[in-house]
Short mmCIF file of C-alpha atoms in Angstrom, two decimals:
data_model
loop_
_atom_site.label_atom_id
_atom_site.label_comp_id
_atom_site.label_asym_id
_atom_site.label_seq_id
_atom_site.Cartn_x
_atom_site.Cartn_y
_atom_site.Cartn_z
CA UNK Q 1 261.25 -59.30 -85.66
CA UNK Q 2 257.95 -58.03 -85.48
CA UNK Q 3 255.13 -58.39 -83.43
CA UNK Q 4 251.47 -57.17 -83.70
CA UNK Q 5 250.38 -54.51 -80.81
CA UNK Q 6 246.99 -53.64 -80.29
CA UNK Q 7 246.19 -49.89 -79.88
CA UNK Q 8 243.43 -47.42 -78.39
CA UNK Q 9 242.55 -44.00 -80.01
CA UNK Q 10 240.26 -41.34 -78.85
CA UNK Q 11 239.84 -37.47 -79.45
CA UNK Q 12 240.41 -34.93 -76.82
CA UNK Q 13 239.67 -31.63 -77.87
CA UNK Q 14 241.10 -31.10 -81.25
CA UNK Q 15 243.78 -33.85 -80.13
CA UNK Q 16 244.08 -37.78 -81.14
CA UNK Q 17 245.07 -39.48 -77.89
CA UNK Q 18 246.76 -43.41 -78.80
CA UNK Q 19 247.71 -45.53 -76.41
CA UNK Q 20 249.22 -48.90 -76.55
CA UNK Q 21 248.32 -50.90 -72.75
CA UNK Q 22 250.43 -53.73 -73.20
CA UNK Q 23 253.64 -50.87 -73.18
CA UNK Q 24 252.16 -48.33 -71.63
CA UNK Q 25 253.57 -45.94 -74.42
CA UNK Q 26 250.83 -43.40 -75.44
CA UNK Q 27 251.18 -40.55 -77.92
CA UNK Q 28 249.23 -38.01 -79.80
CA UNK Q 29 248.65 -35.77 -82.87
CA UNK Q 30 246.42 -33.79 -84.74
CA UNK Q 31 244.79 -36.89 -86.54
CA UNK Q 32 243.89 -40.60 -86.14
CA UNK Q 33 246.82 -41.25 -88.76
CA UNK Q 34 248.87 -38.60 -86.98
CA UNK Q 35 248.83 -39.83 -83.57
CA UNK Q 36 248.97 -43.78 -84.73
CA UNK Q 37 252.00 -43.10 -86.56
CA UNK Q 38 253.33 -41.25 -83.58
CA UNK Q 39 252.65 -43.75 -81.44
CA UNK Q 40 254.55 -46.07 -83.90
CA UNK Q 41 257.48 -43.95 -83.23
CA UNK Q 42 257.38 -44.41 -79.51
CA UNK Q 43 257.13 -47.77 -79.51
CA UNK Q 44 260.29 -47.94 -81.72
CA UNK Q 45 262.06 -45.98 -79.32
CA UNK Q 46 260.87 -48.32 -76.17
CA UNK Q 47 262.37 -50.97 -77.65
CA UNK Q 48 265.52 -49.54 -78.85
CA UNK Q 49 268.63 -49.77 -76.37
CA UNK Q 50 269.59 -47.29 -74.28
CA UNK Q 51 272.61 -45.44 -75.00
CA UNK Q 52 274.90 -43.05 -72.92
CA UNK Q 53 274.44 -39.28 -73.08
CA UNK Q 54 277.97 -38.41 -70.97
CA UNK Q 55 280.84 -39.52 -71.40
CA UNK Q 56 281.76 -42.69 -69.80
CA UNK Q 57 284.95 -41.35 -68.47
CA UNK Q 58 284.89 -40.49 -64.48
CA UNK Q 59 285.09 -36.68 -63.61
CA UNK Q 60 287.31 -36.01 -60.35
CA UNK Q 61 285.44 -32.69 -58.64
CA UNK Q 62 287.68 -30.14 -56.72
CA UNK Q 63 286.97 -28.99 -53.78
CA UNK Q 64 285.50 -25.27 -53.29
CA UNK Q 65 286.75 -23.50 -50.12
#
């Protein structure tokens, strides 16, 4: 499914700052196309589910004396 976002850029220095409010995901890059496309990217990865980075598995700790 996909749904329209709407999406702020400005320049900060020599950086292109993008920001979309309704996620409050930002992003940047060296140009307008650079930092939209980046800010694609983040959104994609806001929405996508979280997975595990450790093992699921419990870890029993030992006692140091």
């Amino acid at each position: 499914m996909k749904r329209p976002f709407a999406a702020t850029v400005w320049r900060e220095g020599k950086w292109y700052v993008s920001e979309c409010l309704e996620l409050d995901v930002a992003s940047q890059g060296e140009s307008e196309a650079e930092a939209l496309s980046n800010l694609k990217e983040a959104m994609e990865l806001h929405y996508e589910p979280p997975q595990a980075t450790r093992s699921t598995r419990s870890v029993t700790s030992t006692a140091v004396a």
